[in-house]
PDB file of C-alpha atoms in Angstrom:
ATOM      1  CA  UNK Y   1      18.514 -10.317  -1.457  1.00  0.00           C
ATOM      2  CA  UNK Y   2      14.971 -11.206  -0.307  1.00  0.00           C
ATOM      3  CA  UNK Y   3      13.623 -13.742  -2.071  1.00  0.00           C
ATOM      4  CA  UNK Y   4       9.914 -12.705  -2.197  1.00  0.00           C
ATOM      5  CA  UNK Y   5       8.837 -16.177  -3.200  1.00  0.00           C
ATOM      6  CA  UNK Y   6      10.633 -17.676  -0.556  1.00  0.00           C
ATOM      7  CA  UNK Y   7       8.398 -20.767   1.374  1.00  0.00           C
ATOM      8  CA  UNK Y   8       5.884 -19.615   3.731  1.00  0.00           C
ATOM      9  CA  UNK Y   9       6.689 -19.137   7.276  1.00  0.00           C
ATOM     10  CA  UNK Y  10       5.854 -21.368  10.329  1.00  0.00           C
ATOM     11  CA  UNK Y  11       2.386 -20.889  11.362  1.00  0.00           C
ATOM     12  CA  UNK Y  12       2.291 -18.700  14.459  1.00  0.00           C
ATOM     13  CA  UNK Y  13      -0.465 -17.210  16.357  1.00  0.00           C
ATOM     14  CA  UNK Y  14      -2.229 -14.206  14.875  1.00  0.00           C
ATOM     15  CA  UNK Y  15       0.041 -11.700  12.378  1.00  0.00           C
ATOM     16  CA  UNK Y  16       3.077 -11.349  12.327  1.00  0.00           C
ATOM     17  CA  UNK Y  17       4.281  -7.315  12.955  1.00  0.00           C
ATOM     18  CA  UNK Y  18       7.937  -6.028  12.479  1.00  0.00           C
ATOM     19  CA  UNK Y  19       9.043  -3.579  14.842  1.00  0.00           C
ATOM     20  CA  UNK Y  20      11.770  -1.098  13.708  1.00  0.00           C
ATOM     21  CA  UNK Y  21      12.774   1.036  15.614  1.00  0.00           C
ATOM     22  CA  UNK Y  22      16.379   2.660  16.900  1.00  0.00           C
ATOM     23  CA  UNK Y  23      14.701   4.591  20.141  1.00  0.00           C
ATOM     24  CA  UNK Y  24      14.613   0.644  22.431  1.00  0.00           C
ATOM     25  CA  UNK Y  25      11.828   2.324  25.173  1.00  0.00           C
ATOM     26  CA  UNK Y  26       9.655   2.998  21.901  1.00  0.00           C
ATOM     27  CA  UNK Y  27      10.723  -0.789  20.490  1.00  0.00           C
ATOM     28  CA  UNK Y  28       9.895  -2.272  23.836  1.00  0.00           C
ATOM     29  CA  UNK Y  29       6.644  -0.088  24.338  1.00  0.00           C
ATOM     30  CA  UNK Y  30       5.325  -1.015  20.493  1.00  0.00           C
ATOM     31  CA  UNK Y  31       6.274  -4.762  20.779  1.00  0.00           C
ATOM     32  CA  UNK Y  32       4.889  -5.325  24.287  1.00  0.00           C
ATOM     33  CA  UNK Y  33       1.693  -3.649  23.075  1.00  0.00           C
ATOM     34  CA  UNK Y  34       1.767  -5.738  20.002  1.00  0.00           C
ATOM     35  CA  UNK Y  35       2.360  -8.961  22.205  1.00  0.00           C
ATOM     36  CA  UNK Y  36      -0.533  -8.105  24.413  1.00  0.00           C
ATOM     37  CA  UNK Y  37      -3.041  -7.319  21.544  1.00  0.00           C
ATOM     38  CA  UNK Y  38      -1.849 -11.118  19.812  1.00  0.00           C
ATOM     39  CA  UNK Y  39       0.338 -10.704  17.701  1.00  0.00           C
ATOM     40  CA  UNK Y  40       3.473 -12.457  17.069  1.00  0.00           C
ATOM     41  CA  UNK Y  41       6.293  -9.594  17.067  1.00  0.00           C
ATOM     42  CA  UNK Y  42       9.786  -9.420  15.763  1.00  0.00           C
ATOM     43  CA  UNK Y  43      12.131  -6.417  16.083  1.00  0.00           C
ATOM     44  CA  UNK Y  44      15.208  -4.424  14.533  1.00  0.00           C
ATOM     45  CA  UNK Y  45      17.073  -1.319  15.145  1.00  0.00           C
ATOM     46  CA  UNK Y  46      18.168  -0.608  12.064  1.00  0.00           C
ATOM     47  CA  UNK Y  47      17.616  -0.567   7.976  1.00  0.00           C
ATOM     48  CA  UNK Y  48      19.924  -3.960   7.941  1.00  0.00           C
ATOM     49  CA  UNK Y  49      18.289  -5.791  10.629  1.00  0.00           C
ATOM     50  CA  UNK Y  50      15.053  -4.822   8.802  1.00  0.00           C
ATOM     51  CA  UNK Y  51      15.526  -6.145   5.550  1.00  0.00           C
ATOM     52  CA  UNK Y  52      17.083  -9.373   7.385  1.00  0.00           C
ATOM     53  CA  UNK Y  53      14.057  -9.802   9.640  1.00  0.00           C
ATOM     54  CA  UNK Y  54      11.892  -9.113   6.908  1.00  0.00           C
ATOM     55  CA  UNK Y  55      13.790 -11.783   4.947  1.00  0.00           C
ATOM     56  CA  UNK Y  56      13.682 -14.437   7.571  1.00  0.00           C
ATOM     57  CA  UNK Y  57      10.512 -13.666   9.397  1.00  0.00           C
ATOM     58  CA  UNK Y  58       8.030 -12.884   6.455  1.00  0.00           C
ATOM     59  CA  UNK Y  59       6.259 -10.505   8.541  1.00  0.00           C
ATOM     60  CA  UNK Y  60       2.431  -9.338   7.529  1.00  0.00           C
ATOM     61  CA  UNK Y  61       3.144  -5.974   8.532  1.00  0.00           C
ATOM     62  CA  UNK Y  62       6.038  -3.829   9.229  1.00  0.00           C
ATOM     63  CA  UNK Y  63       6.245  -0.481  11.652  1.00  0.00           C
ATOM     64  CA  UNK Y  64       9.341   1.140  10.325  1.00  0.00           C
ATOM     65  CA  UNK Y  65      10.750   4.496  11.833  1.00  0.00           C
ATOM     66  CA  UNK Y  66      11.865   6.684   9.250  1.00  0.00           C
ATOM     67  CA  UNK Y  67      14.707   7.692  11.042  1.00  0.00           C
ATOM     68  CA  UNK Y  68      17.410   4.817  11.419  1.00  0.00           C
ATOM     69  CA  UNK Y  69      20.697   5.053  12.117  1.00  0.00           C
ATOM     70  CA  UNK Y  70      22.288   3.372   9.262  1.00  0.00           C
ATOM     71  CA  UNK Y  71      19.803   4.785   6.569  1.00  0.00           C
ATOM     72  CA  UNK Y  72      16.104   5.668   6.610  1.00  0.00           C
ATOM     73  CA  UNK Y  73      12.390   3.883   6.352  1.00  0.00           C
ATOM     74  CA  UNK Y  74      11.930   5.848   3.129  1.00  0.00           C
ATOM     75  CA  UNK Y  75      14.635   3.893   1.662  1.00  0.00           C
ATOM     76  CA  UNK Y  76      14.389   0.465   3.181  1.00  0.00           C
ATOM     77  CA  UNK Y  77      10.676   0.580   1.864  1.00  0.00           C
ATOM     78  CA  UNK Y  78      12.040   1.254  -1.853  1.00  0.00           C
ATOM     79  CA  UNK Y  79      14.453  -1.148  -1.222  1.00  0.00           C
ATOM     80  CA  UNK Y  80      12.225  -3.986   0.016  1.00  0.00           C
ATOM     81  CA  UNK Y  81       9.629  -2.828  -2.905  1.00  0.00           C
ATOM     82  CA  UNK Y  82      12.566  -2.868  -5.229  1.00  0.00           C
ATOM     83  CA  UNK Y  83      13.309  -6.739  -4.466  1.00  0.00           C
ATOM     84  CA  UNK Y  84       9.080  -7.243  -4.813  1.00  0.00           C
ATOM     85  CA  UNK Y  85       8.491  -7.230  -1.318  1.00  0.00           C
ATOM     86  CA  UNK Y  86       5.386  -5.462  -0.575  1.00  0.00           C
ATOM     87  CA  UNK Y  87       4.456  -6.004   2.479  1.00  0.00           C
ATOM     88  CA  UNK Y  88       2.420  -3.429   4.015  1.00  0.00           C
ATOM     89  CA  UNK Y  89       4.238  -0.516   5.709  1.00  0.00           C
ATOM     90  CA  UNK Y  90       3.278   2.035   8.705  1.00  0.00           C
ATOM     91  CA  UNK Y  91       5.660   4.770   9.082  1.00  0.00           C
ATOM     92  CA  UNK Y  92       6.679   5.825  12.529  1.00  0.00           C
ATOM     93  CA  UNK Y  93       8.288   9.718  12.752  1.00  0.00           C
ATOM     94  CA  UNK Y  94       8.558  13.205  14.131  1.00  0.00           C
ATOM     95  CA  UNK Y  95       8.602  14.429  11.101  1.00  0.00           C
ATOM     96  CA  UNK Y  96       5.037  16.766  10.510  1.00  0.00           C
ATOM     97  CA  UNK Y  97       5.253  18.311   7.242  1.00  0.00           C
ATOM     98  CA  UNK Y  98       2.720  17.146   4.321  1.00  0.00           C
ATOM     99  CA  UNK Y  99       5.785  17.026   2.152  1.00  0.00           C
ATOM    100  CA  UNK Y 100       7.440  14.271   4.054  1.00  0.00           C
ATOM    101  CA  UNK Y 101       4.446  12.231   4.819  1.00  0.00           C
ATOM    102  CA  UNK Y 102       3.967  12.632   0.513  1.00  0.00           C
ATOM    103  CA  UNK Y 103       7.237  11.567  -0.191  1.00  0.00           C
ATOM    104  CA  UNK Y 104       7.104   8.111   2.663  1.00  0.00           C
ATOM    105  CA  UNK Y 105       3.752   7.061   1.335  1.00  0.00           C
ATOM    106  CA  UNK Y 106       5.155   7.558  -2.543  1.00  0.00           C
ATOM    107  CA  UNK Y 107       7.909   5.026  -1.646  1.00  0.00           C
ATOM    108  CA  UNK Y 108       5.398   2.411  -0.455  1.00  0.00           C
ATOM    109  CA  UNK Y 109       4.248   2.909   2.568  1.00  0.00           C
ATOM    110  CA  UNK Y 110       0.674   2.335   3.586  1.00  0.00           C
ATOM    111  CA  UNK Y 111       0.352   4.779   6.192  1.00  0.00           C
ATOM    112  CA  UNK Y 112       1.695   7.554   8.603  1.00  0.00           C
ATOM    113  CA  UNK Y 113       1.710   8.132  12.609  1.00  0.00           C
ATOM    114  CA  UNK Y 114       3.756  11.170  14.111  1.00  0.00           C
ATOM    115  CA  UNK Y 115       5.393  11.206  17.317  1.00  0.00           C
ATOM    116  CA  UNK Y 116       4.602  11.356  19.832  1.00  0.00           C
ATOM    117  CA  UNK Y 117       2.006   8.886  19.423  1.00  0.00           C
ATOM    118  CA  UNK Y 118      -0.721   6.782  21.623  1.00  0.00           C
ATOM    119  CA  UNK Y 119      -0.067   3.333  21.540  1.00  0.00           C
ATOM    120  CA  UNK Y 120      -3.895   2.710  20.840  1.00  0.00           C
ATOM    121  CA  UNK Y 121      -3.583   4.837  17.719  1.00  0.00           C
ATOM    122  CA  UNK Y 122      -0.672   2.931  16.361  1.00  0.00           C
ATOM    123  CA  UNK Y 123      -2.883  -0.446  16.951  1.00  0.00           C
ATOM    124  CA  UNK Y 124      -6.071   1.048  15.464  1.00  0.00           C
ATOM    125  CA  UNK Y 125      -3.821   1.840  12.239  1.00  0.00           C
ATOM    126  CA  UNK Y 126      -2.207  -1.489  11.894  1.00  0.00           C
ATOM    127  CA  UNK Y 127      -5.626  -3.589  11.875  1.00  0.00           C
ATOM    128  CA  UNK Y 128      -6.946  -1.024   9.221  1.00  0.00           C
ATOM    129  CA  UNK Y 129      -4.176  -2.196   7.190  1.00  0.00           C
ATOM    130  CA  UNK Y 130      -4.115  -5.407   7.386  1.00  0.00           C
ATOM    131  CA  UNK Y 131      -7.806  -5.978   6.992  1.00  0.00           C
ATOM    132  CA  UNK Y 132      -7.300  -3.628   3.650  1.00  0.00           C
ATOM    133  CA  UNK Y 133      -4.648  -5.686   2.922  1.00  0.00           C
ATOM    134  CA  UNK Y 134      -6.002  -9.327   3.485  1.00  0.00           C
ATOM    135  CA  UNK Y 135      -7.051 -11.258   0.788  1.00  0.00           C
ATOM    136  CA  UNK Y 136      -9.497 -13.550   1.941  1.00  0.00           C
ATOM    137  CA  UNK Y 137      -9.094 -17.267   0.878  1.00  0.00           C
ATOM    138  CA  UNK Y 138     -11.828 -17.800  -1.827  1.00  0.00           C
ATOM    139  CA  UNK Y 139     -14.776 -20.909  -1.349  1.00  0.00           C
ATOM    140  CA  UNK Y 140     -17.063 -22.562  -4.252  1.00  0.00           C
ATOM    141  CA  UNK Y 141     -19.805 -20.657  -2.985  1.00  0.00           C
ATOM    142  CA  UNK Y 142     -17.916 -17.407  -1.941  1.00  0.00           C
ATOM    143  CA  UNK Y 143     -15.336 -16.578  -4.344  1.00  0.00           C
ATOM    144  CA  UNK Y 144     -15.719 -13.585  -6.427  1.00  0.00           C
ATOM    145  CA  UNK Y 145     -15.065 -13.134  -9.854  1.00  0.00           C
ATOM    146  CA  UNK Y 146     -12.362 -11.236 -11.216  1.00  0.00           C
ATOM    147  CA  UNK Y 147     -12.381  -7.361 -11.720  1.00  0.00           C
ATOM    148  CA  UNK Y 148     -12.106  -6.802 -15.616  1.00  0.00           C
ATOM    149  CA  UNK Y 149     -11.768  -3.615 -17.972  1.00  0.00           C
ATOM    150  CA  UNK Y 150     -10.737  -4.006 -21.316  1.00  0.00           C
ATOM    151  CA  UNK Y 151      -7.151  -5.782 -21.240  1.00  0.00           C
ATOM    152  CA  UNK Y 152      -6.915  -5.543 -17.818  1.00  0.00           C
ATOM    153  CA  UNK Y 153      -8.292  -8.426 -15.022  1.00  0.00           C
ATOM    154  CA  UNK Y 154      -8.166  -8.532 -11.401  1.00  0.00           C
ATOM    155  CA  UNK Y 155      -8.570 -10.695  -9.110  1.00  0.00           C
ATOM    156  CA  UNK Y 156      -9.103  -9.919  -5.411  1.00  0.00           C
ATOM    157  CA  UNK Y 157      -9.077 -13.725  -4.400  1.00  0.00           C
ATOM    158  CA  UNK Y 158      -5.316 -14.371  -5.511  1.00  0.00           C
ATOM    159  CA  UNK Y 159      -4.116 -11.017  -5.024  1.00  0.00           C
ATOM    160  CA  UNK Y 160      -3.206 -11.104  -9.037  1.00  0.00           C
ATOM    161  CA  UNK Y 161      -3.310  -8.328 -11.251  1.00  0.00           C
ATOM    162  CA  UNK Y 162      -2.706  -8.460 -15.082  1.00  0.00           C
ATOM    163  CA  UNK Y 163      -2.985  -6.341 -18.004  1.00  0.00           C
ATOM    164  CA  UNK Y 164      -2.737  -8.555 -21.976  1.00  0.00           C
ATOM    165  CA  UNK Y 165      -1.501 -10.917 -19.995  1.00  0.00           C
ATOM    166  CA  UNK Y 166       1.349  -9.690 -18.281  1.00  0.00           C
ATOM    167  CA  UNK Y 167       1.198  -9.765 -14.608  1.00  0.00           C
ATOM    168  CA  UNK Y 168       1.621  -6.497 -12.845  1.00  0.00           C
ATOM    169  CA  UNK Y 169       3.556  -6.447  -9.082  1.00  0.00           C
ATOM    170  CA  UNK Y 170       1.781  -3.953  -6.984  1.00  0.00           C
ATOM    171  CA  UNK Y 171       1.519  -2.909  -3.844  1.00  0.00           C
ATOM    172  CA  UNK Y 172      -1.328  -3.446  -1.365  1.00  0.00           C
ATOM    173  CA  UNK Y 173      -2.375   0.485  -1.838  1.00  0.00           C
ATOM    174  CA  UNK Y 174      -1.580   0.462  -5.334  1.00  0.00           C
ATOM    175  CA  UNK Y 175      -3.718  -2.834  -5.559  1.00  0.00           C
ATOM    176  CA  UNK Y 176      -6.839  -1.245  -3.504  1.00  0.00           C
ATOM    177  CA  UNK Y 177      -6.528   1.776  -5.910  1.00  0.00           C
ATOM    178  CA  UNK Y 178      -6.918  -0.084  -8.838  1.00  0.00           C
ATOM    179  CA  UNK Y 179      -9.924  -2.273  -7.629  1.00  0.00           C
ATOM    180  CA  UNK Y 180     -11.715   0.946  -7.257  1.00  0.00           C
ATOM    181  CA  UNK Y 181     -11.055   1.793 -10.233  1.00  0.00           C
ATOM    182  CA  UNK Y 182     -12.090  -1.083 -11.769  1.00  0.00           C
ATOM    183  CA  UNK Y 183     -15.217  -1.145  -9.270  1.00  0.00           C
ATOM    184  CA  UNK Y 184     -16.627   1.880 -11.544  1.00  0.00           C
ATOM    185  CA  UNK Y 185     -14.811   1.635 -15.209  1.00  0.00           C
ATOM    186  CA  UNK Y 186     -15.742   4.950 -17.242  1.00  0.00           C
ATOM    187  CA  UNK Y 187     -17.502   6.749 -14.239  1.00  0.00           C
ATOM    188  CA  UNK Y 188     -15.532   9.973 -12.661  1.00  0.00           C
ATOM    189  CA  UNK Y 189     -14.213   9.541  -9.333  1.00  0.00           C
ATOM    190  CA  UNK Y 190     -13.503  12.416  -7.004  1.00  0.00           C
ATOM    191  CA  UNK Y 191     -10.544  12.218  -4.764  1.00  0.00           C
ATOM    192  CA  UNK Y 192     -12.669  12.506  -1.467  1.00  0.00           C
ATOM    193  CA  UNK Y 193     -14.611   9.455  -2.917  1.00  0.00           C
ATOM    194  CA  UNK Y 194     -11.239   7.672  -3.484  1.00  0.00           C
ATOM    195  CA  UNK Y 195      -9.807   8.779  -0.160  1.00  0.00           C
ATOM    196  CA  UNK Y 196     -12.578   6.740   1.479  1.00  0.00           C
ATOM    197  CA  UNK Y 197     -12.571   3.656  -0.838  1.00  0.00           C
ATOM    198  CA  UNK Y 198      -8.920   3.039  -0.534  1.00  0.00           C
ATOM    199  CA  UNK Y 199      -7.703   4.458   2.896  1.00  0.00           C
ATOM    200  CA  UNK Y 200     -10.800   5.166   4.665  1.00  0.00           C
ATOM    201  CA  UNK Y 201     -10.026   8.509   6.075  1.00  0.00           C
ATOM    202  CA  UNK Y 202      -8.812  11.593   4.644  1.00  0.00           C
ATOM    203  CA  UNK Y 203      -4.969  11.995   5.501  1.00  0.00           C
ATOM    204  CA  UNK Y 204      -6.221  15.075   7.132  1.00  0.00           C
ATOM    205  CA  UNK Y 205      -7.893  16.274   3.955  1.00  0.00           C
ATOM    206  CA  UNK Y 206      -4.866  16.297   1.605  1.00  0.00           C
ATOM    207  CA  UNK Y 207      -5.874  14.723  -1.599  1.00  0.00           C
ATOM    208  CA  UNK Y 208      -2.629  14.659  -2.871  1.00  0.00           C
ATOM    209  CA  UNK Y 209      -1.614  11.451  -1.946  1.00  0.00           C
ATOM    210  CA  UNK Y 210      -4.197  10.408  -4.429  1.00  0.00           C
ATOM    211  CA  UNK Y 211      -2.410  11.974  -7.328  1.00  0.00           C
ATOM    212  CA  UNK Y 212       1.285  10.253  -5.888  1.00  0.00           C
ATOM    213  CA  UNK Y 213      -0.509   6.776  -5.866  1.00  0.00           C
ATOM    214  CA  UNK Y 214      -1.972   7.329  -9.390  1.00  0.00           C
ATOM    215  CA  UNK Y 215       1.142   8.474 -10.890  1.00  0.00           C
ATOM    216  CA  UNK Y 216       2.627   5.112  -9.410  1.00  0.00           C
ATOM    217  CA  UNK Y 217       0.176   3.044 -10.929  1.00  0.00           C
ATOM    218  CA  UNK Y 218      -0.060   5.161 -13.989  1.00  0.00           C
ATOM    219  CA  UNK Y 219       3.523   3.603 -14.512  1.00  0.00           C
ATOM    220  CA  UNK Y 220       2.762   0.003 -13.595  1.00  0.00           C
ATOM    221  CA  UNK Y 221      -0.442  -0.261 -16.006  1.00  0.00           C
ATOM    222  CA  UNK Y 222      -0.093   1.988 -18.684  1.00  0.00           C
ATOM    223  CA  UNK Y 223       3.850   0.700 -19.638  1.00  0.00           C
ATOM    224  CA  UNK Y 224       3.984  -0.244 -22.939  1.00  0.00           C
ATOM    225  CA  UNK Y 225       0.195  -0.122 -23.525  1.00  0.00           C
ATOM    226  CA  UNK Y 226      -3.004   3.180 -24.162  1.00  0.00           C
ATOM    227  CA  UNK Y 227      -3.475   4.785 -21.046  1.00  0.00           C
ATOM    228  CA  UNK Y 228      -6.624   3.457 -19.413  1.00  0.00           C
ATOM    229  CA  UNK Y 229      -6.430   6.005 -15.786  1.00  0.00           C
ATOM    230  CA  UNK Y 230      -7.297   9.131 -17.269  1.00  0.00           C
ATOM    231  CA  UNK Y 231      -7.464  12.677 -15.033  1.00  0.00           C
ATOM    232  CA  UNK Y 232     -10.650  15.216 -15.369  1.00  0.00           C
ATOM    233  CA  UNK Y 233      -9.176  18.597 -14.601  1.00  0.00           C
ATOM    234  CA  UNK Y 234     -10.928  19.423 -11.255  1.00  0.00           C
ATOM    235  CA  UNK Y 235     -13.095  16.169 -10.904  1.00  0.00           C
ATOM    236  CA  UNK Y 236     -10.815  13.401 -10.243  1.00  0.00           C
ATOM    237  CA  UNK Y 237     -10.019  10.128 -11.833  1.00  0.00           C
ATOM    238  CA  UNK Y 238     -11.452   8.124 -14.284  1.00  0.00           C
ATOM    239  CA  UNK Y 239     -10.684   4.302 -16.180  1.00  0.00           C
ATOM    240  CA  UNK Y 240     -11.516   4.460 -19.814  1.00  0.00           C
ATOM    241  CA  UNK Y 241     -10.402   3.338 -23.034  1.00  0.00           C
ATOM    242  CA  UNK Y 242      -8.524   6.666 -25.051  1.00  0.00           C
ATOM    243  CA  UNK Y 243     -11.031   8.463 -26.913  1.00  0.00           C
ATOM    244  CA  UNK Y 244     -10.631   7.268 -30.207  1.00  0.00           C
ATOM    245  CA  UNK Y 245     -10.767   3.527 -28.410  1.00  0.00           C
ATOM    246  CA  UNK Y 246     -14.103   4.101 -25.935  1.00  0.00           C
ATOM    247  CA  UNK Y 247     -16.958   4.220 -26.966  1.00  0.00           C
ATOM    248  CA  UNK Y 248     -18.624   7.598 -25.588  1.00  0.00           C
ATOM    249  CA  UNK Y 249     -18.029   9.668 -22.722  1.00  0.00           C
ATOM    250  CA  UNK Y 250     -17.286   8.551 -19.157  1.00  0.00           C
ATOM    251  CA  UNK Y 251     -20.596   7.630 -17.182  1.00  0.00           C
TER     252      UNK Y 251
END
């Protein structure tokens, strides 16, 4: 099992990516192009190697193919999520349909690429990510204070999320999601506008991915306490108080 407060890793130059991938020309084209761009790479061919790489290197980022021959990405992102790993993800696979790409990102990944990819593409993606995903380290002068809403505070210098005081594992996208949220408490967002916020670009124009990462959060926040992420039929989103708890309509 993972330990996911394990010690830090030894310092090495740049991020560290995880390459996993069964196909070895695509391994050694994505880790030679990952090498050249400066990052520190580590590879595996399978869903074991994976979570054992993942375990011993501490990676900031992992590419994981969905198809593996021992199991799939799908599952070793649950299963790495599971043990409160969360670590971004960017799914490699030929698979096209919406409903797959739905059900990868709903596991915990962070993103999608399709084969047959360019290798530039694949690079472009993985910086997005990991400056989404960064949490700068806070000064005196530039530290900023905590998101809060009602019973709920986070803070975007720690990477900590809590709601009455309980602290709340999330995922980078689920994290991002919720800051937006909290950006503009009681306002109605659209999901185009939270599209751009969180993954800055559309997926293509599907929205639903929107609706998979609000259900997920949905059950992170609201467990055992009101609902605060509230949906306006055919507007979007909105964090509020229940009705008989706010005080007015959303702004």
């Amino acid at each position: 099992m993972i330990d996911p407060h394990s010690p830090a890793r030894t310092p090495l130059a740049g991020h560290t990516v995880l390459v996993v991938e069964d196909d070895a020309s695509i391994r050694t084209l994505l880790t030679s192009a990952l090498g050249a761009a400066g990052y520190a790479v580590a590879s595996a061919s399978s869903g074991q190697e994976a979570m054992f790489e993942a375990g011993r290197r501490r990676p900031d980022l992992i590419v994981l193919d969905v198809m593996l021959p021992d199991t799939d990405g799908f599952q070793v992102t649950r299963d790495l999520r599971a043990q409160g790993v969360y670590t971004p993800v960017l799914f490699l696979t030929a698979r096209t349909g919406v409903e797959d790409r739905i059900i990868g990102l709903s596991s915990g990944g962070d993103d999608y690429v399709t084969k047959p990819f360019h290798v530039q593409e694949v690079l472009l993606r993985i910086r997005a990510i990991l400056r989404r995903s960064g949490a700068p380290a806070s000064t005196a002068a530039g530290a900023r204070p905590p998101l809060r809403y009602a019973d709920v505070s986070l803070d975007e210098s720690t990477h900590e999320v809590r709601r009455a005081g309980r602290a709340l594992r999330l995922s980078p996208t689920e994290f991002r999601l919720l800051a937006c949220l909290l950006a503009r408490p009681e306002r109605v967002l659209e999901k185009a506008e939270i599209l751009q916020q969180v993954w800055r670009y559309d997926f293509s124009g599907d929205t639903r991915i929107v609706d998979t990462y609000v259900k997920n959060l949905r059950r992170k926040l609201d467990r055992d306490a009101p609902p605060l992420i509230h949906t306006v039929r055919g507007a979007g989103y909105c964090l509020r108080l229940p009705r008989d708890e706010s005080h007015g309509a959303p702004r």
